[in-house]
Each structure stands twice: as C-alpha cells, then as structure tokens.
Amino acid sequence: MSLPDEQWLKSTFADLRDFAALGQGGQKIVYVATHKTDGKIVLKIIHPRTDVETVRREILAVQQVQSLRVPRILEYGKCSSNLGDCIWLREQLIDGPTVRELLAAGPMEAKSVLRLGLHILEALDKTEAAKIVHRDVKPENIMRDPTGAFWLLDYGIARHLELSSLTATGLPFGKMTLGYAPPEQCRNMKSDIDSRADLFALGVTLHECAVGNNGFFDPPPRDHLELLRRVERWVLPPVALPIADAANFQDLVNSLTQKSRVHRPRTIKAALAWLQEICAKEGVS
Amino acid sequence: MDLYLQFGYGMMDHCRVLLSSWGGGTAILSPRDLTDEQLRRLGADIAGIAGGESLLDPQFYLPHSDHKKLCKHGYWPNDYDTTMFWQGPPLAALLRHLGKLNRDVGCKRMILPGLFAAAVDEDWLETQGAVLEESRATEVELPLIATIALSAEAIKNTEQVSLLLERAEEWKADAYYLVCEHPDGQYLVEDPNWLANVLDIAAGLRFDGAEVILGYCTHQMLLAASAKVNAVASGTWMNVRSFPPTKFVTAYEDEIKQRTTWYYCPQALSEYKIPFLDIAHRLGILGLMAPPANLDGGYVAHLLSGVQPSTVGFTEQAAFRHYLHALRAQTRAIDQTTFDTAMASHQNSLDTAERLLQRLRGSNVSGQLRDFNQIVDVNRAALGLFASLRGPILKRMWNSI
C-alpha cells in the first residue's frame, strides 16, 4: 500500500493537520496528526483489501472493552483513495515506546515489570468482562507512556466469544503470534480459547520483561515448528525478580504459563487479585 | 481428610464394629456384595450409630454386566440398550429406582450411576452430563454425588484429563465419587504420572467447588490430602482397595479364596505376611514395626506381644480392622492447614517410611508386592509434578476450596 500524498490527507481529513507517517504494514498506514480539539492523535488508514468484518470487530472490541488501559477509538469512517474505499480510524495517541523497544536495553526493572503486569491485567479484566479474548498480548502490543503507565494495543485478532468466529475452523493453526500464544490457540482449538489464552501470553511477556528475552526463542529455534514444540513442551526457567515477594511472583508466572489452561488461574480477575497483592507489598500501582 | 469404608465381601460386621468404635463415619455400600434386604438392614444399623452414614455405590460402571448379584437388584435394568438408555425414560427410571433404594437404605446423599470411561471422549462426556441433568430433573430429593469412573489409560492421558476437567467445569456437581483403575492391575501403583493425574483431577474438581471422594484406595492415596480431597475410601480385600472394573462383570473371588493375612505397618506404609513378622521377631526388630499409639486400634497387641507372631492366631478380621483403623488415623493426622503443610505431612511420612524400610530390608524383612520401598519415590515424583502444576494456585486458594 503506497503512502497517500499530503494533499489527499488534508482534503480527506479536514480536522487534522501536521501529518507524520508513523509506520506502514501490510494492512494499514499509520500517521500521527493533530486534531483541532483532541490534540495529537493516531490516524490509521486500513488497506481496502482488509476484511471489513475484521476491522469492524476490532472497533467493536475496543468500544466494548472500555478500559482506561486501552487507547480509545475517537472516530472512524470510510474514505475513497486511489486504491479504493478504505476504513480509517482516529485513535488516542500513546506517546512512548513499545515494550519491545524497551527490551532492546535489556531486562526491565522489577517495579516496571510489576506495573506492566498490573496495568495489562486491568485491561484484560475489562476485556474478559466484555467476553472478548485479545489473543495477541506481546511486547509489541504494549506501550509505556511518559507517566510510566502501560497500555494494551491492537485488538486486531481479538475473539468475540459471543460472535461467530472469523477464523476457518479446519485450519491447523489459529491466528496468533508464535512464542506468546498458548498451545490451544496455536493449534486452533477454538472451543478451548478463552481469557486464559491471554494469561499465558501475558505470563510469557512478564517472564521476558524480567529476564530480557523470550525463553522459547533461546537458543533460536530452527523453524516455526520447533518453536511450536517448545511452546507445547518447554517449561520457562524460574524467574527471580528482585522483590521481597519474589517466590510469589515466580509462582504467578509459573501458573500463567501452564501448558493446559486448566492449570492457569481460572479468570483474569483471579490473576489480577494475585498480582495486586504482590504489587501492594512493593508499592506499585 | 476422612476415611470412608469401601464395602466389600464380608464387611458387614467390620462396618458395624469400626463405625461404632470410631463414634461414627461413612460406609459406601456395595450392591455387588449385598442383597436389597441386606442393604436396608445394614443401612439401618449404620443409621443407628451416632454419626454413622451410608452411601450406596450403584456400581453401574459396566451396564452390560451379567454379574448375577448386581443383576438381581431392582434398579438394574432388565434390558439395557446402549444408545437409547441414556436419553430419557430408561435413565429416569433407573434414577427413580436408585433414589428410592437410597432413601430406604437411609442414605442422606445419593451417588449417581456413572459409566466406566475406557477413554474420556465426547460420548462419555455427554453421558456424564445427561446423568446429572436427568437426576436434577428427576427430583430424587437427595444431594447428588456424580460418579467419575476412569480407566488407567484415560488417567495416564494428559489430554483426556484436561478434557475431563474442562467439561466438569460445566457440570457443577456438588460432589464427585472418583474411582480410578490402577494401571496393570497393580495394588501399589508404580506410575507417578498416573498418580499425579489422579491428584490433578481431584484438585480440578475441588476448584469447581465440589467435594471429592476418592473411591477404592490403598494407603498409597494418603497423598490425596495434597489435592484437598475430602475423603478416601478403602476396605478389606484388594478388590476394594483398587478399582478393577472386571469385578463388576464377573465374580472376583480368587483373592478371597487365597486368604493371605497381612499386617499393615503404618509407619512403613507397607504390609507384611506373618512369616516375615516371624523373621523380624527372631532378629529382634519386630518392635520397630509396632504401630505408633495414635494409629493403634488395639487389634494387633497380641501379634506384637513378644511371642512368635505366627503362633498367636492373628486373624483376617483383626488384620482388616487394624488396617482400616490405622489408615483412618493416618488420614486424620495429615495437617491440611495449608497446601504446604499437607505436602510436608506426606513427605515426612515418606521419609519416615523410607528410613524404616531400609532398616527392615537390611534384615530381609520384606513386604514383597506390598512393600512400599519402590513406591516411596513414585509418590515423591507424583507430588513433585503435581506441585509444579497446581501448587501455586493451591497455595493461594487452599482455604477457599
């Protein structure tokens, strides 16, 4: 998808100015721009090839979740471009690095790890309450703002448990990011996917933030099939976060990353309550 | 954790005597071994003991059974059609019959019929769900205990265990009667994976808010306290200390005909034939095998009185009562204050047993197939695996399950 020219942007989005391209993927182009009343925002222009229902579900998910830890969609609509009719989204801007970018400097400090866990569980708690599974919790989809708060992004492959699935049932692999998704999601066992899938992915993410790398990638796997086998079989090494309640944190991460969802906490709320206890002792909120 | 009596051949008097001496307790009665009339009579006797309670195991594990004693009971269907039975009227009729029999026997809770699962699959899971659903609709007027009867292969299969636990979350039974076939017909199970999975199932059911009664147990299942199992059930002969499904198809009398008398040394978690007690006596170490006072019901005093054990006429009756009394005391001695204390209680008993077994085996005093020497590590491995799977959450949730 080629970048639209600035004239087209200005004429199509008259309320916006100061466009700066932020990034471009296969499915969307992302800009930072200034809105006349909302200030700095993110503008996403979705490629016309993208399935409209998938985009509609993403918008619906963010609207239903209503979490203060998830960037709001301020407005959305359709526009015509030289490539065809596109959907666009105007979102709240989170000004800060992704956790993936933070990890380039090595493991995160203990209190940041705890805060990340706490804030993302708060977002997932709302997600669970809306009967939605995010399905793509990973360092790339978490951002830290200048106040140190963490935000959960990208409900692009979220599963609405009360709506029909958009993923073909017969496919051997489900929508996911290998190395973070739990075995049941990797294997596209749709009836087994609930909020405990997000707990697994968050557990892997917390482990990575604490030690600096994703244990399933160390040493680098030969291919995606080997990585899948590791996710299904490997137990992540113990994590020793330098906090007073280190054993309890290790227990939590161990529980979150259990291969079978029956061994994970039953709900996001249960995991959140667990981490809140640890955070309270460390003065993390 | 409590011990229930698992009724087997010739246990009527054992039930009366033991429950009376304990000041109450629960016996799971066996239609295979009792006629309708005997069930009612024994049920009345148990109800007459303060704190006494009867449960009735309908033993509907293999409905094609032509076990003549089972088939004589009024609740047993004359004509069992595999496909139609579990869909409506025949099932409702079975439940009504069983409800009446349970009330006649004086049961305050009703164990539901449950098919033996060679494998946990959709058909079996559907049947389980149907039994619960129909029993709720039938209004048997008793609190319900759902039966889960599993083959050794099903228990060893972690995917089937996960599937069972997933679906059990939806059943919302108040209690489960979990009966597990031992692998390879073993009395003491040598497969730690099987053992860990039994604990895993029990813990999963407890997390669903249900009570769990583990049926057909040996003392090896004392470790079930770590999964916060509410009660284990055991009895006299081997076929009520393990769950051999075949005994519900045909008579299973071989063991009874053999009539070997075993002495249970609770601190060694092992049982010994009397000739080996003679060896211990002659080597001056029999005293090490005497039960500690807190586990001693007074049934073995003459056996360990200082004369040659084989000369004192130690009876089968005394052996059984001693076993069950000691086992009950052991179940109650486990400190279930927290997950950690429950684990430590069993670890300590394993350590104690290991030390004593080393001493006894050093003198060639062996429990042979009932010696716990090889089993100590099996239980340790099972507990270790179980702790890694369930430990952190059990620690947190212990007081709320």
mmCIF file with all atom_site columns, C-alpha atoms in Angstrom, chain A residues 7 25 27 32 42 55 69 78 89 91 96 104 111 116-117 122 135-136 141 146 159 169 185 204 212 228 235 237 253:
data_model
loop_
_atom_site.group_PDB
_atom_site.id
_atom_site.type_symbol
_atom_site.label_atom_id
_atom_site.label_alt_id
_atom_site.label_comp_id
_atom_site.label_asym_id
_atom_site.label_entity_id
_atom_site.label_seq_id
_atom_site.pdbx_PDB_ins_code
_atom_site.Cartn_x
_atom_site.Cartn_y
_atom_site.Cartn_z
_atom_site.occupancy
_atom_site.B_iso_or_equiv
_atom_site.pdbx_formal_charge
_atom_site.auth_seq_id
_atom_site.auth_comp_id
_atom_site.auth_asym_id
_atom_site.auth_atom_id
_atom_site.pdbx_PDB_model_num
ATOM 1  C CA . GLN A 1 7   ? -2.797  16.932  -0.271 1.00 0.00 ? 7   GLN A CA 1
ATOM 2  C CA . GLY A 1 25  ? 2.279   -2.542  7.479  1.00 0.00 ? 25  GLY A CA 1
ATOM 3  C CA . GLN A 1 27  ? -2.819  -3.842  6.194  1.00 0.00 ? 27  GLN A CA 1
ATOM 4  C CA . VAL A 1 32  ? 0.440   10.933  13.918 1.00 0.00 ? 32  VAL A CA 1
ATOM 5  C CA . VAL A 1 42  ? -3.135  8.446   15.674 1.00 0.00 ? 42  VAL A CA 1
ATOM 6  C CA . VAL A 1 55  ? -11.937 -4.207  11.148 1.00 0.00 ? 55  VAL A CA 1
ATOM 7  C CA . ARG A 1 69  ? -5.523  0.994   29.703 1.00 0.00 ? 69  ARG A CA 1
ATOM 8  C CA . LYS A 1 78  ? -14.765 5.428   5.263  1.00 0.00 ? 78  LYS A CA 1
ATOM 9  C CA . LEU A 1 89  ? -9.665  5.090   12.467 1.00 0.00 ? 89  LEU A CA 1
ATOM 10 C CA . GLU A 1 91  ? -7.277  6.863   17.933 1.00 0.00 ? 91  GLU A CA 1
ATOM 11 C CA . GLY A 1 96  ? 6.012   6.366   24.324 1.00 0.00 ? 96  GLY A CA 1
ATOM 12 C CA . ALA A 1 104 ? 16.265  -3.603  23.485 1.00 0.00 ? 104 ALA A CA 1
ATOM 13 C CA . LYS A 1 111 ? 8.765   -2.335  39.537 1.00 0.00 ? 111 LYS A CA 1
ATOM 14 C CA . LEU A 1 116 ? 3.164   -3.702  33.352 1.00 0.00 ? 116 LEU A CA 1
ATOM 15 C CA . GLY A 1 117 ? 1.534   -6.861  34.646 1.00 0.00 ? 117 GLY A CA 1
ATOM 16 C CA . GLU A 1 122 ? -6.574  -4.389  34.365 1.00 0.00 ? 122 GLU A CA 1
ATOM 17 C CA . ARG A 1 135 ? -5.309  -13.181 21.562 1.00 0.00 ? 135 ARG A CA 1
ATOM 18 C CA . ASP A 1 136 ? -2.201  -11.118 20.808 1.00 0.00 ? 136 ASP A CA 1
ATOM 19 C CA . ASN A 1 141 ? 1.404   -4.573  21.594 1.00 0.00 ? 141 ASN A CA 1
ATOM 20 C CA . PRO A 1 146 ? 5.616   9.169   29.897 1.00 0.00 ? 146 PRO A CA 1
ATOM 21 C CA . ARG A 1 159 ? -12.037 -13.160 19.505 1.00 0.00 ? 159 ARG A CA 1
ATOM 22 C CA . THR A 1 169 ? -12.279 -23.976 11.839 1.00 0.00 ? 169 THR A CA 1
ATOM 23 C CA . GLN A 1 185 ? -4.519  -21.069 20.368 1.00 0.00 ? 185 GLN A CA 1
ATOM 24 C CA . VAL A 1 204 ? 5.428   -15.201 28.700 1.00 0.00 ? 204 VAL A CA 1
ATOM 25 C CA . GLY A 1 212 ? 15.302  -9.802  29.000 1.00 0.00 ? 212 GLY A CA 1
ATOM 26 C CA . LEU A 1 228 ? 5.625   -24.563 18.422 1.00 0.00 ? 228 LEU A CA 1
ATOM 27 C CA . VAL A 1 235 ? 8.772   -25.015 30.920 1.00 0.00 ? 235 VAL A CA 1
ATOM 28 C CA . PRO A 1 237 ? 13.071  -21.286 33.608 1.00 0.00 ? 237 PRO A CA 1
ATOM 29 C CA . VAL A 1 253 ? 4.336   -16.542 36.232 1.00 0.00 ? 253 VAL A CA 1
#
